[in-house]
Amino acid sequence: MNEERQVLRVGIDGAWEAGEFATSFNALDRLYALRFALALEIEELRELRDFYMDAPFPPFPRSLRSLRTWARLAPPSVLRSGRAPLLGRGEVPFAVASELLEPDERLVVQRVLYGSPGIKDLVGIGEIVGHLKDLLVRLIEHWSTRRQRSLENERRELENQQLQVEIAKQFVGLAQELGYTKKETRQLVSAVVLEQRPLVRLVAAGKITSAETVTRESPPS
């Protein structure tokens, strides 16, 4: 994983309540931690595969999907204790995902310029920040165009729900490569959909207006 740090710049507008700021920061932080945990797991599986490829007890699974299955069945002595799946207890442990991050890997607030318009700058690992930005951009592209309109009918509501699921699936796309089961993948998707909802409400209200990645030295545009 490329550990170069990058800024996620979120454009904001309108009047914000304190609770909305807290909710938006919390949602972004939890989504960032989840994506980081998946990226960390895939990195560890690749390192494990590379380490054991020349081991004296072939055959050893080459694909990450097979490797993850092997890792679940292997004796504990073969793997370090932290090699447990992200979804070991039937739920998405955001707290556990957050604990995997070291201090210099966490998403931190660099700057907030409150105004109409204003910005929120958050700094994190570039690869993960990029995926978080892509998720926000998709939410903005869809829901900002509808903020002046109410849902026309149940079909429109269904389309919105399906789009939220589609965006969530893309955000946790690494789960498929890792070999997560359909049930586990759905748990991840469901968790991301729930975390998206406060962001969707803020986008629809015109309070989150843009998302981009910038260098740490770039001034707000």
Short mmCIF file of C-alpha atoms in Angstrom, two decimals:
data_model
loop_
_atom_site.label_atom_id
_atom_site.label_comp_id
_atom_site.label_asym_id
_atom_site.label_seq_id
_atom_site.Cartn_x
_atom_site.Cartn_y
_atom_site.Cartn_z
CA MET A 1 0.00 0.00 0.00
CA ASN A 2 1.31 3.42 -0.94
CA GLU A 3 1.52 5.27 2.38
CA GLU A 4 1.96 8.75 0.94
CA ARG A 5 -0.46 11.09 2.67
CA GLN A 6 -2.98 13.18 0.79
CA VAL A 7 -5.67 15.74 1.50
CA LEU A 8 -9.37 15.06 1.00
CA ARG A 9 -10.98 18.45 0.46
CA VAL A 10 -14.74 18.52 1.02
CA GLY A 11 -16.62 21.60 -0.17
CA ILE A 12 -19.33 22.79 2.22
CA ASP A 13 -22.04 25.41 2.06
CA GLY A 14 -24.94 26.76 4.06
CA ALA A 15 -25.49 26.74 7.81
CA TRP A 16 -24.21 23.69 9.68
CA GLU A 17 -25.31 22.48 13.09
CA ALA A 18 -22.63 21.15 15.41
CA GLY A 19 -24.19 17.69 15.27
CA GLU A 20 -23.98 17.67 11.47
CA PHE A 21 -20.27 18.41 11.58
CA ALA A 22 -19.74 15.61 14.11
CA THR A 23 -21.85 13.15 12.13
CA SER A 24 -20.09 13.89 8.84
CA PHE A 25 -16.61 13.58 10.38
CA ASN A 26 -17.60 10.33 12.09
CA ALA A 27 -19.02 8.81 8.88
CA LEU A 28 -15.92 9.73 6.87
CA ASP A 29 -13.63 8.38 9.58
CA ARG A 30 -15.46 5.04 9.83
CA LEU A 31 -15.57 4.58 6.05
CA TYR A 32 -11.87 5.42 5.83
CA ALA A 33 -11.04 2.90 8.58
CA LEU A 34 -13.06 0.13 6.92
CA ARG A 35 -11.43 0.63 3.54
CA PHE A 36 -8.01 0.77 5.21
CA ALA A 37 -8.68 -2.50 7.05
CA LEU A 38 -9.56 -4.25 3.78
CA ALA A 39 -6.45 -2.85 2.09
CA LEU A 40 -4.34 -3.98 5.05
CA GLU A 41 -5.82 -7.47 4.91
CA ILE A 42 -5.11 -7.86 1.22
CA GLU A 43 -1.56 -6.60 1.75
CA GLU A 44 -1.00 -9.11 4.55
CA LEU A 45 -2.38 -11.98 2.48
CA ARG A 46 -0.06 -11.07 -0.37
CA GLU A 47 2.91 -10.98 2.00
CA LEU A 48 1.83 -14.32 3.46
CA ARG A 49 1.53 -15.85 0.00
CA ASP A 50 4.94 -14.56 -1.05
CA PHE A 51 6.52 -15.85 2.17
CA TYR A 52 5.14 -19.37 1.84
CA MET A 53 5.49 -19.81 -1.92
CA ASP A 54 8.89 -21.45 -1.41
CA ALA A 55 7.91 -23.28 1.76
CA PRO A 56 8.80 -27.00 2.04
CA PHE A 57 5.17 -28.07 2.37
CA PRO A 58 3.48 -27.50 -1.00
CA PRO A 59 0.94 -27.14 -2.39
CA PHE A 60 0.21 -23.62 -1.16
CA PRO A 61 -2.76 -21.62 -2.52
CA ARG A 62 -1.74 -18.99 -5.04
CA SER A 63 -4.95 -16.96 -5.37
CA LEU A 64 -5.91 -14.57 -2.58
CA ARG A 65 -9.41 -16.09 -2.49
CA SER A 66 -8.01 -19.58 -1.85
CA LEU A 67 -5.39 -18.19 0.48
CA ARG A 68 -7.98 -16.57 2.69
CA THR A 69 -9.86 -19.87 2.94
CA TRP A 70 -6.59 -21.62 3.83
CA ALA A 71 -5.84 -18.96 6.43
CA ARG A 72 -9.16 -19.63 8.15
CA LEU A 73 -8.49 -23.38 8.35
CA ALA A 74 -4.78 -23.29 9.14
CA PRO A 75 -3.66 -24.05 12.72
CA PRO A 76 -3.20 -20.92 14.86
CA SER A 77 0.51 -21.65 15.14
CA VAL A 78 0.91 -21.10 11.38
CA LEU A 79 -0.48 -17.58 11.46
CA ARG A 80 -0.03 -14.74 13.88
CA SER A 81 -2.94 -14.10 16.23
CA GLY A 82 -4.01 -10.93 14.40
CA ARG A 83 -4.73 -12.83 11.19
CA ALA A 84 -8.45 -13.06 11.95
CA PRO A 85 -10.95 -11.95 9.28
CA LEU A 86 -12.44 -8.49 9.58
CA LEU A 87 -15.89 -10.03 10.01
CA GLY A 88 -15.04 -12.61 12.63
CA ARG A 89 -18.09 -11.96 14.85
CA GLY A 90 -20.86 -11.67 12.30
CA GLU A 91 -20.84 -7.88 12.24
CA VAL A 92 -18.73 -5.09 10.80
CA PRO A 93 -16.37 -4.09 13.65
CA PHE A 94 -15.68 -0.45 12.81
CA ALA A 95 -14.00 -0.06 16.18
CA VAL A 96 -11.69 -3.00 15.42
CA ALA A 97 -10.96 -1.57 11.97
CA SER A 98 -10.05 1.75 13.54
CA GLU A 99 -7.73 0.07 16.03
CA LEU A 100 -5.70 -1.38 13.14
CA LEU A 101 -4.57 2.10 12.12
CA GLU A 102 -1.37 3.49 13.53
CA PRO A 103 -1.38 7.18 14.54
CA ASP A 104 0.24 8.38 11.31
CA GLU A 105 -2.25 6.38 9.23
CA ARG A 106 -5.42 7.87 10.67
CA LEU A 107 -7.68 10.35 8.96
CA VAL A 108 -7.09 13.70 10.66
CA VAL A 109 -8.62 17.14 10.29
CA GLN A 110 -6.10 19.54 8.81
CA ARG A 111 -8.29 22.60 8.40
CA VAL A 112 -11.88 23.79 8.43
CA LEU A 113 -12.85 27.04 6.75
CA TYR A 114 -16.43 27.70 7.74
CA GLY A 115 -18.30 29.90 5.35
CA SER A 116 -20.68 29.86 2.44
CA PRO A 117 -18.89 28.30 0.68
CA GLY A 118 -16.24 26.73 2.91
CA ILE A 119 -14.04 23.63 3.05
CA LYS A 120 -13.09 20.74 5.30
CA ASP A 121 -9.58 19.37 4.70
CA LEU A 122 -8.83 15.89 6.04
CA VAL A 123 -5.45 14.17 5.65
CA GLY A 124 -4.93 10.42 5.34
CA ILE A 125 -3.21 7.67 3.38
CA GLY A 126 -3.48 8.68 -0.28
CA GLU A 127 -4.79 5.38 -1.63
CA ILE A 128 -7.61 5.24 0.93
CA VAL A 129 -8.37 8.97 0.67
CA GLY A 130 -8.76 8.51 -3.09
CA HIS A 131 -11.43 5.84 -2.64
CA LEU A 132 -13.22 7.96 -0.04
CA LYS A 133 -13.20 10.90 -2.47
CA ASP A 134 -14.64 8.70 -5.25
CA LEU A 135 -17.48 7.62 -2.98
CA LEU A 136 -18.30 11.23 -2.10
CA VAL A 137 -18.15 12.31 -5.74
CA ARG A 138 -20.68 9.66 -6.72
CA LEU A 139 -23.02 10.68 -3.92
CA ILE A 140 -22.71 14.33 -4.93
CA GLU A 141 -23.20 13.64 -8.64
CA HIS A 142 -26.48 11.87 -7.96
CA TRP A 143 -28.09 13.49 -4.94
CA SER A 144 -27.05 17.11 -5.41
CA THR A 145 -29.01 17.22 -8.68
CA ARG A 146 -32.12 16.14 -6.78
CA ARG A 147 -31.95 18.37 -3.72
CA GLN A 148 -34.70 20.65 -5.07
CA ARG A 149 -37.01 17.74 -5.82
CA SER A 150 -38.80 15.27 -3.61
CA LEU A 151 -39.01 11.65 -4.61
CA GLU A 152 -41.65 11.27 -7.33
CA ASN A 153 -42.79 7.79 -6.41
CA GLU A 154 -41.77 4.46 -4.94
CA ARG A 155 -39.81 3.63 -8.07
CA ARG A 156 -37.57 6.65 -7.55
CA GLU A 157 -37.07 5.63 -3.93
CA LEU A 158 -36.08 2.13 -5.05
CA GLU A 159 -33.64 3.55 -7.62
CA ASN A 160 -31.98 5.64 -4.90
CA GLN A 161 -31.63 2.64 -2.61
CA GLN A 162 -30.15 0.55 -5.42
CA LEU A 163 -27.65 3.28 -6.23
CA GLN A 164 -26.53 3.50 -2.61
CA VAL A 165 -25.94 -0.26 -2.63
CA GLU A 166 -24.02 -0.03 -5.91
CA ILE A 167 -21.76 2.72 -4.55
CA ALA A 168 -21.17 0.70 -1.36
CA LYS A 169 -20.28 -2.42 -3.37
CA GLN A 170 -17.64 -0.50 -5.29
CA PHE A 171 -16.20 0.92 -2.06
CA VAL A 172 -15.67 -2.56 -0.57
CA GLY A 173 -14.70 -4.15 -3.89
CA LEU A 174 -11.53 -5.60 -2.33
CA ALA A 175 -13.72 -8.03 -0.39
CA GLN A 176 -14.35 -10.06 -3.55
CA GLU A 177 -10.67 -10.32 -4.32
CA LEU A 178 -10.07 -11.38 -0.72
CA GLY A 179 -12.61 -14.17 -1.04
CA TYR A 180 -15.22 -12.90 1.39
CA THR A 181 -18.38 -14.96 1.24
CA LYS A 182 -21.57 -13.46 -0.19
CA LYS A 183 -22.94 -13.09 3.33
CA GLU A 184 -19.81 -11.31 4.55
CA THR A 185 -19.76 -9.03 1.51
CA ARG A 186 -23.40 -8.12 2.06
CA GLN A 187 -22.60 -7.28 5.69
CA LEU A 188 -19.86 -4.92 4.51
CA VAL A 189 -22.13 -3.36 1.89
CA SER A 190 -24.94 -2.90 4.41
CA ALA A 191 -22.56 -1.20 6.84
CA VAL A 192 -21.30 1.19 4.17
CA VAL A 193 -24.85 2.04 3.10
CA LEU A 194 -25.68 2.98 6.70
CA GLU A 195 -22.56 5.16 6.96
CA GLN A 196 -23.41 6.85 3.64
CA ARG A 197 -26.85 7.98 4.74
CA PRO A 198 -25.87 11.03 6.81
CA LEU A 199 -23.57 12.09 3.96
CA VAL A 200 -26.40 11.65 1.45
CA ARG A 201 -28.65 13.85 3.62
CA LEU A 202 -26.00 16.57 3.75
CA VAL A 203 -25.43 16.37 0.00
CA ALA A 204 -29.18 16.52 -0.68
CA ALA A 205 -29.44 19.57 1.59
CA GLY A 206 -26.71 21.32 -0.40
CA LYS A 207 -24.33 21.31 2.58
CA ILE A 208 -21.70 19.02 1.00
CA THR A 209 -21.03 20.35 -2.47
CA SER A 210 -17.77 18.84 -3.73
CA ALA A 211 -14.94 16.43 -3.01
CA GLU A 212 -11.41 16.35 -4.39
CA THR A 213 -7.92 15.22 -3.49
CA VAL A 214 -5.21 17.89 -3.36
CA THR A 215 -1.57 18.10 -2.36
CA ARG A 216 -0.96 19.15 1.24
CA GLU A 217 0.40 22.50 0.09
CA SER A 218 -2.55 23.44 -2.14
CA PRO A 219 -4.65 26.41 -0.97
CA PRO A 220 -8.45 26.19 -1.21
CA SER A 221 -9.81 27.19 -4.60
#
